[in-house]
XYZ file of C-alpha atoms in Angstrom:
677
model
C -54.041 -17.862 26.802
C -52.145 -17.865 29.622
C -51.145 -14.498 31.403
C -47.655 -14.992 30.222
C -49.148 -14.450 26.643
C -51.457 -11.550 27.384
C -52.433 -10.156 24.009
C -53.341 -6.940 23.392
C -55.701 -7.663 20.095
C -56.853 -10.541 22.106
C -58.049 -7.723 25.166
C -59.882 -5.845 22.355
C -61.685 -8.665 20.493
C -65.681 -8.881 21.288
C -66.172 -11.140 24.146
C -68.633 -14.371 22.788
C -70.322 -14.894 26.768
C -71.745 -18.504 27.121
C -73.329 -17.746 30.307
C -74.415 -14.952 31.887
C -75.360 -13.445 35.105
C -78.515 -11.497 34.797
C -77.154 -8.030 32.635
C -73.607 -9.231 32.826
C -73.675 -9.792 29.463
C -74.512 -6.537 28.036
C -71.978 -4.380 30.546
C -69.340 -7.201 29.310
C -70.184 -5.706 26.199
C -70.010 -2.098 26.916
C -66.820 -2.410 28.786
C -65.270 -4.106 25.856
C -66.179 -0.989 23.568
C -64.979 1.489 25.832
C -61.790 -0.802 25.575
C -62.050 -0.525 22.294
C -62.115 3.772 22.296
C -59.554 3.976 24.757
C -57.101 2.251 22.285
C -58.160 3.877 18.737
C -57.620 7.280 21.228
C -54.439 6.257 23.012
C -52.862 4.954 19.372
C -53.984 8.087 18.173
C -52.258 10.138 21.032
C -49.230 7.856 20.234
C -49.372 8.287 16.010
C -49.346 12.262 16.902
C -46.314 12.011 19.677
C -44.308 9.745 16.669
C -44.676 11.963 14.213
C -43.775 15.016 16.345
C -40.793 13.338 17.882
C -39.704 12.333 14.636
C -39.783 15.815 13.075
C -37.006 16.434 16.237
C -35.203 13.422 14.653
C -35.536 11.709 17.410
C -36.593 8.351 15.201
C -35.753 5.589 17.907
C -38.178 7.120 20.151
C -40.928 7.245 17.301
C -40.056 4.045 15.919
C -41.120 3.073 19.754
C -44.212 4.247 19.530
C -44.723 3.169 16.479
C -43.790 -0.378 17.518
C -46.806 0.136 20.419
C -49.563 0.926 18.019
C -48.303 -2.400 16.059
C -48.504 -4.193 19.034
C -52.085 -2.517 20.661
C -54.064 -2.754 16.956
C -52.089 -5.747 15.332
C -55.028 -5.567 12.501
C -54.904 -1.974 12.014
C -52.652 -0.304 8.943
C -52.066 3.117 11.652
C -48.999 1.482 13.205
C -47.439 0.190 9.993
C -48.258 3.619 8.651
C -46.138 5.508 11.313
C -43.484 3.492 11.380
C -43.154 3.245 7.502
C -43.346 7.006 7.448
C -40.386 7.353 10.157
C -38.496 5.295 8.040
C -39.176 7.452 5.228
C -38.254 10.558 7.207
C -34.950 9.023 7.428
C -34.216 8.562 4.051
C -34.698 4.243 4.899
C -37.046 3.992 2.139
C -36.354 -0.039 1.739
C -37.762 -0.085 4.921
C -40.087 1.530 4.577
C -41.795 -0.092 2.032
C -40.861 -2.951 3.654
C -43.273 -2.220 6.521
C -45.958 -0.507 3.883
C -45.738 -3.928 2.575
C -46.657 -5.545 5.724
C -49.497 -3.736 7.149
C -51.109 -3.884 3.689
C -51.115 -7.717 4.375
C -52.498 -7.466 7.880
C -55.085 -4.837 7.832
C -57.813 -5.417 5.233
C -59.191 -3.145 2.529
C -61.577 -2.229 4.379
C -59.083 -0.215 7.020
C -59.337 3.289 7.210
C -55.479 3.570 6.796
C -55.204 0.722 3.964
C -55.287 3.624 0.837
C -53.082 5.557 2.515
C -50.393 2.695 2.903
C -50.918 1.685 -1.075
C -50.163 5.930 -1.333
C -46.827 5.835 0.695
C -45.244 2.956 -0.692
C -45.675 4.184 -3.871
C -44.080 7.781 -3.066
C -41.227 5.597 -1.045
C -40.757 3.841 -3.837
C -40.259 6.500 -6.465
C -37.979 7.824 -4.028
C -36.353 4.589 -2.826
C -35.245 4.426 -6.994
C -33.807 8.295 -7.344
C -30.122 8.475 -7.708
C -28.640 11.920 -7.142
C -25.507 11.850 -8.628
C -23.438 15.464 -6.718
C -20.716 14.178 -8.711
C -22.412 14.945 -12.718
C -23.855 18.239 -10.853
C -21.371 19.725 -9.526
C -18.896 22.057 -11.480
C -15.962 20.071 -12.388
C -13.446 22.857 -10.390
C -15.567 22.294 -7.458
C -15.105 18.030 -7.716
C -10.967 18.460 -8.712
C -10.709 21.106 -5.803
C -12.858 20.250 -2.836
C -14.257 16.451 -3.249
C -11.285 14.381 -5.397
C -8.461 15.571 -2.876
C -10.097 14.051 0.284
C -10.619 10.803 -1.700
C -7.902 8.114 -2.289
C -5.803 8.758 -5.280
C -3.663 5.681 -5.709
C -4.837 2.027 -7.498
C -3.823 -1.273 -5.920
C -2.863 -3.999 -8.775
C -5.163 -6.481 -5.947
C -7.833 -4.367 -5.504
C -10.414 -2.840 -8.005
C -10.884 0.959 -7.029
C -13.984 2.381 -6.480
C -14.741 5.275 -7.349
C -13.746 4.325 -11.491
C -16.685 1.707 -11.500
C -19.196 3.877 -10.150
C -20.828 5.233 -13.195
C -18.782 6.520 -16.160
C -19.638 10.187 -15.737
C -17.917 9.338 -12.033
C -15.037 7.822 -14.010
C -14.800 10.187 -16.404
C -14.697 13.013 -13.215
C -11.666 11.345 -11.393
C -9.827 10.941 -14.162
C -9.859 14.472 -14.921
C -7.417 15.434 -11.797
C -4.393 17.334 -12.863
C -2.573 15.342 -10.635
C -3.840 12.225 -12.244
C -3.961 8.632 -10.421
C -1.236 6.937 -8.901
C -0.948 2.785 -9.243
C 0.871 0.463 -6.709
C 2.132 -3.229 -7.297
C 2.782 -5.184 -4.357
C 5.589 -7.898 -3.253
C 5.147 -10.027 -6.514
C 7.949 -11.914 -8.096
C 5.471 -11.742 -11.604
C 4.723 -8.120 -11.385
C 2.133 -8.162 -13.882
C 0.105 -11.502 -12.165
C -2.637 -9.251 -11.172
C -3.667 -5.962 -11.686
C -2.275 -5.760 -15.218
C -5.943 -4.978 -16.912
C -6.425 -2.056 -14.542
C -3.204 -0.631 -15.057
C -3.823 -0.871 -18.969
C -7.039 0.486 -18.868
C -7.018 3.233 -17.180
C -3.204 4.168 -18.327
C -4.222 7.329 -20.002
C -4.435 8.705 -16.796
C -1.497 7.441 -14.346
C 1.070 10.263 -13.557
C 2.419 7.872 -11.299
C 3.916 4.379 -10.857
C 5.220 2.759 -7.915
C 7.388 -0.826 -7.868
C 7.327 -2.566 -4.505
C 8.746 -6.240 -5.996
C 12.275 -8.212 -5.532
C 13.432 -7.426 -9.366
C 12.865 -5.541 -11.595
C 13.377 -6.338 -15.235
C 14.626 -3.297 -18.324
C 11.549 -4.666 -20.043
C 9.268 -3.287 -17.644
C 9.994 0.259 -18.804
C 9.156 -0.690 -21.939
C 5.795 -1.203 -21.251
C 5.708 1.825 -19.111
C 6.653 3.586 -22.241
C 3.780 2.348 -24.295
C 0.864 2.350 -21.561
C 1.852 4.941 -19.300
C 2.414 7.606 -21.924
C 1.871 10.426 -19.340
C 4.067 9.182 -16.063
C 5.830 11.857 -14.634
C 5.720 9.464 -11.345
C 8.582 6.761 -10.583
C 8.948 4.896 -7.844
C 10.762 1.597 -7.621
C 11.459 -0.055 -4.348
C 13.648 -3.289 -5.340
C 16.477 -5.742 -3.917
C 17.872 -6.917 -7.316
C 17.864 -6.268 -11.237
C 18.356 -8.439 -13.777
C 20.010 -5.816 -15.803
C 23.359 -4.121 -16.611
C 23.816 -0.875 -16.031
C 23.386 0.189 -20.696
C 19.692 -0.839 -20.649
C 18.867 0.583 -17.251
C 20.253 4.084 -18.070
C 18.285 3.441 -21.963
C 15.247 2.367 -19.861
C 15.143 5.409 -18.201
C 15.628 7.669 -21.197
C 12.621 6.342 -23.152
C 10.203 7.590 -20.176
C 13.069 10.672 -19.381
C 10.033 13.289 -21.884
C 7.336 12.785 -19.208
C 9.194 11.794 -15.898
C 9.809 14.586 -13.198
C 9.744 12.599 -9.909
C 12.215 9.367 -9.481
C 12.599 6.935 -6.528
C 14.930 4.822 -6.880
C 17.368 2.193 -4.953
C 19.916 -0.325 -5.320
C 21.022 -0.283 -9.060
C 22.832 -2.170 -11.681
C 27.286 -1.420 -10.609
C 28.177 1.177 -12.213
C 25.001 3.664 -12.502
C 25.248 6.835 -10.094
C 23.805 10.341 -9.675
C 24.914 12.116 -13.030
C 23.714 8.837 -14.916
C 20.580 9.035 -13.127
C 20.715 13.191 -13.778
C 21.838 12.978 -17.658
C 19.101 10.479 -18.858
C 16.366 12.171 -17.495
C 16.709 16.408 -17.904
C 13.585 17.057 -16.825
C 13.281 15.735 -13.224
C 12.378 18.114 -10.509
C 12.788 15.536 -7.820
C 14.951 12.896 -7.142
C 15.322 10.400 -4.180
C 17.983 7.313 -4.428
C 19.521 4.911 -2.305
C 22.963 3.460 -1.983
C 24.221 5.435 -5.342
C 27.598 6.886 -5.474
C 27.475 11.177 -4.916
C 30.556 11.915 -6.683
C 29.329 14.228 -9.359
C 33.320 15.286 -11.232
C 33.261 19.215 -11.201
C 31.382 20.594 -14.436
C 30.893 24.512 -15.506
C 28.225 26.006 -14.212
C 26.090 25.465 -17.735
C 25.851 21.465 -16.633
C 24.549 22.001 -13.430
C 20.816 20.791 -12.874
C 18.709 23.989 -11.785
C 15.481 22.141 -12.465
C 15.741 19.664 -9.411
C 13.781 20.807 -6.554
C 14.129 18.252 -4.417
C 16.608 15.819 -3.751
C 16.943 13.245 -1.399
C 20.121 11.369 -1.034
C 20.093 8.286 1.693
C 23.079 5.751 2.541
C 25.270 7.354 0.519
C 28.307 6.136 1.419
C 30.642 5.338 4.510
C 31.828 7.878 6.025
C 30.169 9.886 4.571
C 31.113 12.405 1.600
C 33.903 14.893 2.540
C 33.469 18.788 3.354
C 34.743 19.342 -0.445
C 32.685 16.549 -2.022
C 29.595 17.937 -0.657
C 30.333 21.071 -2.335
C 31.133 20.152 -5.740
C 27.860 18.098 -5.296
C 25.684 21.353 -4.103
C 26.766 23.441 -6.822
C 25.685 21.446 -8.932
C 21.492 22.029 -7.702
C 21.114 25.964 -7.423
C 17.032 25.350 -7.115
C 16.784 23.288 -4.288
C 13.951 23.724 -1.891
C 14.483 20.557 0.152
C 17.430 18.294 0.134
C 18.300 15.395 2.688
C 21.039 13.173 3.112
C 22.248 9.943 4.899
C 24.536 9.487 7.267
C 25.392 12.912 8.362
C 28.302 14.756 6.233
C 30.926 17.156 8.302
C 28.783 19.720 9.733
C 30.910 22.607 8.592
C 28.955 22.406 5.253
C 26.181 23.882 7.194
C 28.236 27.168 7.557
C 27.606 27.420 3.830
C 24.879 26.087 2.339
C 22.873 28.779 2.058
C 26.090 30.499 -0.453
C 24.911 27.280 -3.322
C 21.405 26.583 -2.407
C 20.046 30.033 -2.242
C 16.403 28.766 -2.046
C 17.068 25.976 0.300
C 13.675 25.723 3.056
C 13.709 22.439 3.960
C 16.517 20.352 5.294
C 17.038 16.887 6.608
C 20.977 16.617 7.409
C 21.332 13.373 8.680
C 18.141 12.738 8.845
C 14.939 11.284 6.613
C 11.678 12.921 6.361
C 9.639 10.414 8.358
C 7.132 12.956 10.054
C 3.691 13.261 8.231
C 3.885 17.059 8.875
C 3.499 18.492 5.244
C 5.595 21.231 5.223
C 5.164 23.576 2.213
C 8.075 24.902 0.512
C 7.694 27.903 -1.612
C 9.955 28.544 -5.261
C 10.828 32.203 -4.639
C 11.594 32.148 -0.890
C 14.795 32.159 0.213
C 16.715 30.899 3.434
C 15.791 27.172 5.297
C 12.702 27.336 7.445
C 12.846 23.607 8.878
C 16.084 21.816 9.903
C 16.924 18.150 11.185
C 19.953 18.379 12.173
C 21.322 14.575 13.081
C 20.845 11.275 13.239
C 21.893 8.687 15.275
C 25.466 8.820 16.287
C 26.174 11.897 14.323
C 28.952 14.913 15.832
C 27.876 17.798 15.114
C 30.450 21.128 15.934
C 28.762 23.706 18.037
C 30.139 26.580 16.587
C 28.842 25.340 12.744
C 25.463 24.788 14.804
C 26.299 28.568 16.467
C 26.842 29.934 12.459
C 24.108 27.852 10.588
C 21.147 29.207 13.052
C 22.562 32.865 12.933
C 22.797 33.257 9.561
C 18.887 31.365 9.206
C 17.350 33.022 12.378
C 14.465 35.558 9.834
C 13.174 32.228 8.023
C 13.733 28.798 10.548
C 10.592 28.045 11.787
C 11.146 24.757 13.529
C 14.620 22.836 14.674
C 15.100 19.049 15.460
C 18.253 18.550 17.062
C 19.352 14.515 17.372
C 23.290 14.874 17.167
C 25.989 14.679 20.014
C 27.191 18.702 20.080
C 30.838 18.561 19.771
C 32.354 21.984 22.038
C 36.234 20.781 21.326
C 38.186 23.038 19.828
C 35.727 25.959 19.955
C 36.068 29.608 19.040
C 32.732 31.035 20.491
C 30.617 30.100 23.982
C 27.661 30.933 25.199
C 26.699 32.947 27.848
C 23.133 33.015 28.780
C 21.660 35.131 25.456
C 24.717 36.054 23.796
C 27.543 34.681 21.542
C 31.031 35.412 23.136
C 34.751 34.921 21.977
C 37.005 32.396 23.607
C 40.073 33.552 22.774
C 41.359 37.148 20.885
C 41.717 36.433 17.594
C 38.193 35.416 15.979
C 38.316 34.143 12.577
C 37.724 37.131 9.864
C 33.792 37.187 9.195
C 31.992 39.726 7.936
C 29.787 41.937 10.516
C 26.177 40.187 9.238
C 27.534 36.372 9.641
C 29.385 36.914 13.064
C 27.202 36.588 16.066
C 29.277 37.586 18.205
C 28.548 40.918 16.790
C 25.213 41.834 17.316
C 22.045 39.576 19.507
C 20.528 36.789 17.654
C 16.369 36.852 17.470
C 14.524 34.364 15.844
C 11.556 35.549 15.036
C 9.656 33.119 13.083
C 10.851 30.060 15.315
C 7.935 28.105 16.915
C 9.257 24.878 17.334
C 12.601 23.292 19.198
C 13.068 19.662 19.526
C 16.357 18.448 21.048
C 17.132 14.058 21.234
C 20.862 14.151 22.746
C 20.471 13.054 26.097
C 23.382 14.473 27.848
C 22.272 17.812 28.758
C 26.116 19.339 29.715
C 26.228 19.155 25.799
C 22.893 20.988 24.483
C 21.800 23.301 27.597
C 24.146 26.345 26.603
C 23.045 26.376 22.619
C 19.094 24.670 23.841
C 19.172 27.664 26.941
C 20.619 30.381 23.831
C 17.937 29.582 21.749
C 15.644 29.749 23.670
C 16.437 33.040 25.508
C 16.209 34.617 21.462
C 13.390 32.805 20.840
C 10.363 35.447 21.512
C 7.150 33.114 19.780
C 8.322 29.600 21.171
C 5.239 27.959 21.205
C 6.213 24.141 21.689
C 9.634 21.814 22.641
C 10.126 18.921 22.874
C 13.109 17.395 25.529
C 14.545 14.341 27.307
C 13.550 13.738 31.010
C 17.184 14.422 31.368
C 16.685 18.128 30.702
C 14.346 18.795 32.677
C 15.852 16.714 35.854
C 17.466 20.109 37.683
C 16.307 23.363 37.157
C 18.431 25.723 35.345
C 16.894 24.778 31.811
C 13.485 24.681 33.692
C 13.953 28.076 34.347
C 14.646 29.486 30.975
C 11.658 28.121 29.400
C 9.418 29.490 32.027
C 10.849 33.116 30.740
C 8.958 31.743 27.199
C 5.584 33.623 27.231
C 4.112 31.949 24.506
C 4.982 28.566 25.038
C 1.958 26.501 24.656
C 3.220 22.936 24.421
C 5.663 20.443 25.993
C 6.762 16.921 25.085
C 9.188 14.795 27.768
C 10.468 11.994 26.259
C 13.217 8.766 27.603
C 13.415 7.432 30.650
C 14.137 8.977 34.211
C 17.868 8.463 34.741
C 17.683 9.992 37.988
C 14.061 9.966 39.372
C 14.735 14.338 39.998
C 11.821 15.987 39.199
C 13.188 19.484 40.542
C 13.057 20.784 37.348
C 10.000 19.822 35.559
C 8.302 19.855 39.686
C 9.153 23.862 38.697
C 8.356 24.712 35.757
C 5.223 23.106 36.516
C 4.397 25.053 39.600
C 4.838 28.135 37.404
C 1.834 27.362 35.048
C 0.129 26.444 37.900
C 0.960 29.598 39.672
C -0.136 31.395 36.452
C -3.383 29.871 36.572
C -6.092 30.842 34.108
C -3.486 32.849 32.644
C -0.956 30.162 31.758
C -0.175 29.558 28.360
C 0.401 25.489 28.826
C -2.245 23.927 26.960
C -0.499 20.635 25.684
C 1.258 18.340 27.573
C 3.092 14.680 26.406
C 4.925 13.019 29.423
C 6.561 9.971 29.122
C 6.624 8.103 32.643
C 8.608 4.982 34.716
C 6.400 2.307 36.158
C 9.063 2.333 38.732
C 8.191 6.140 39.805
C 6.992 6.002 43.198
C 7.251 9.817 43.363
C 5.586 10.055 39.743
C 2.400 10.550 41.745
C 3.205 13.842 43.012
C 4.408 14.765 39.354
C 0.668 13.751 37.969
C -1.000 15.474 41.249
C 1.057 18.786 39.802
C -0.660 18.343 36.308
C -4.368 18.181 37.536
C -3.946 21.591 38.719
C -2.936 23.200 35.673
C -6.112 25.402 34.801
C -5.569 25.773 30.928
C -4.744 22.583 30.193
C -6.521 21.143 27.283
C -4.521 18.062 25.574
C -2.765 15.325 28.000
C -0.631 12.389 27.147
C 0.348 10.254 29.941
C 2.919 7.364 28.242
C 4.045 4.127 30.194
C 4.441 0.768 29.478
C 2.163 0.295 33.113
C -0.562 1.862 34.354
C -0.568 1.076 38.083
C -3.099 0.806 40.410
C -1.110 3.416 43.071
C -1.596 6.227 40.245
C -5.411 6.426 41.210
C -5.351 8.697 43.872
C -3.549 11.395 41.005
C -5.913 10.476 38.152
C -8.765 10.926 40.708
C -6.950 14.601 41.254
C -7.084 15.193 37.504
C -10.575 14.355 36.937
C -11.513 17.218 39.870
C -9.165 19.160 38.542
C -7.907 19.451 34.819
C -11.638 21.072 34.010
C -10.549 22.455 30.911
C -8.925 19.067 29.402
C -10.391 17.962 26.024
C -7.660 15.128 25.110
C -6.458 12.416 27.200
C -4.027 9.749 26.034
C -3.114 7.033 28.662
C -0.645 4.205 28.188
C 0.663 3.259 25.018
C 0.133 -0.032 23.046
C 0.574 -3.181 24.820
C 0.800 -1.256 27.933
C -0.787 -2.967 31.298
C -3.629 -1.415 32.971
C -4.681 -1.754 36.747
C -8.728 -1.846 37.842
C -10.405 0.953 38.169
C -8.298 3.463 37.042
C -10.855 5.349 34.609
C -13.694 5.611 37.140
C -11.235 8.427 38.697
C -11.737 10.585 35.379
C -14.693 10.001 34.560
C -16.044 13.350 35.694
C -13.728 15.896 33.398
C -16.714 17.213 32.144
C -15.107 19.016 28.817
C -13.436 15.665 27.334
C -13.881 14.871 24.115
C -11.681 12.615 23.044
C -9.729 9.640 24.946
C -7.438 7.186 23.638
C -6.441 4.152 25.711
C -3.649 2.091 23.956
C -2.755 -0.892 25.972
C -4.125 -4.667 26.681
C -7.956 -5.265 28.018
C -9.472 -3.245 30.148
C -11.024 -4.322 33.343
C -14.633 -4.630 32.547
C -15.141 -1.744 35.248
C -13.290 0.400 33.398
C -14.938 -0.339 29.685
C -18.244 0.813 31.562
C -17.074 3.246 33.204
C -16.284 5.048 29.753
C -20.081 5.640 29.206
C -20.412 7.688 32.639
C -17.748 10.581 30.774
C -20.677 13.260 30.054
C -19.336 14.974 26.802
C -17.353 12.454 25.345
C -17.249 12.528 21.504
C -14.771 10.252 20.230
C -12.802 6.789 21.383
C -9.726 4.980 21.075
C -9.374 1.939 22.281
C -6.554 -0.876 21.296
C -7.806 -3.793 23.238
C -10.803 -6.110 22.343
C -14.068 -5.139 23.699
C -17.301 -7.745 24.109
C -20.053 -7.185 22.489
C -22.567 -6.359 24.366
C -20.152 -3.551 26.297
C -19.186 -3.071 22.605
C -23.072 -1.893 21.985
C -23.073 -0.150 25.301
C -20.285 2.044 24.266
C -21.838 2.845 20.471
C -24.931 3.817 22.382
C -23.376 7.027 24.466
C -20.545 7.861 22.236
C -20.436 9.064 18.406
C -17.234 7.447 17.576
C -16.000 4.244 19.412
C -12.914 3.064 17.397
C -9.864 0.281 17.638
C -7.385 0.084 14.926
């Protein structure tokens, strides 16, 4: 045995002395016996410490001590017993069984721990065979209301849905959910090439069926009638039909009895909105695209009171005129949400409440793309969420003022994405007031006339404006902000904050907690945003600003000064710095943020595809309360990846780049969740 291969077991064996001097043989035997007793005492202490560590959930350290026992006394069952017990305490019964088996093979039957190894192995095997099915033991209402909603309810034709194949009990419980299942086919010309058996097998429980194929045949609707008797949600996203109007409408009528939700686009010639509605009288939700939306005037008894959600996209070019929109809306008195693109005349905004009194969510010229759920309530009146515009739409300022004034008591969120037309207006905005331009105003009831009383948007908490020209929207924004006492979040373009006028108005919002600034700085004039940040810096711990999202240009050399100001915000909890390049000369500002933003909990840097210069992460590692860090972009230098280990309280790390395996292992050892999307 060489000095490089020293074995504890060899050191503790009785030494065979072939030659001795005097009484050395006895002394060697005594020394060896002392070593053996010391080793026994040492492993006894190690075993006790491993037990205590395991009880304290320090499992890795406990396993280390157990491994040391095995190394010192490989012929004893103690090390194997200790390690197996730690595995059992972790719930890793299969690993424990394997360890007990190794101990039974390594230790002789005469070993004092041999019998314990047998007993503990039997217990571990029993526990390993136990299957606690919580789904079947819990009350049905708990499963349906608390567990099932947290799991994916969609089934796809190209894969099996795991929860339905665990056991019969699981399958029964999942199929009992009141909202049913949602089945998706993929982009295949042969619709039933895959997934057909699964669709038929669980058909009675499907409530939704979605097609995403290039071609759809009417005979498939007949299949759905026979196979999915409880179908209530049908969605087709197709590009061509091989059917004529008659067979298509007849097919819809076959499934109309249970159908309440329909999403469909690109139709046979001659199919219009009225044809769909007349064929499916139980619809509560309808979304159509590229369809003729003109509905002939009908008696009030012929309207569609069941329809609560209506989405009409790419309806015509030009969009429906004012009178056509009035006729359309009058057919849907129970609407809760309405979407239409492109944007019809803004004059319709003035009279929406007359025809759709329960309307609460409006996307006028826009689609519902945001993932945030907005709940509507059947018995509530007045609009709460309004998205106005989208693209190059033009909205008359007077129409906007009238619309906002009418819904001042209900609006919670407003999004403007349209050019504001101030030509031929009869009102003008002066700070927080609406004043007439001329001597004669259009006759309005006092409750509808914004010049008669000051507005108060008591429920409004969120304002977004995408118009890049502040000259057109500044007056409207000023009026809104000054009359919104509970404003919490704003999203603006850089152009609104290059000058100080609007920024000064924003400082009067005493509850503003979130600001997002989009787009490119055009003139690199930071007067407005600088003044706003300095206002909140001066407030110190009384500042309400907790979340800041800022888009930065790479060419902004003065951006360092702007970022340095951010470092002095005492109450900032969330910061996003979005840029396609995070340059090295920002390092002093990052160092200031690392030392100054002591309340910061969430930090996002760059964007997907961004470039990073080296040495920019290390200056941030002193942030004492940072829990979540997201870095979007190309591979980070190794020095920056290793610096991530030094963040004291980091719980979640999102990286959008390749990380070497060695460094990834180090990151996962220090950070609970490391995610690479």
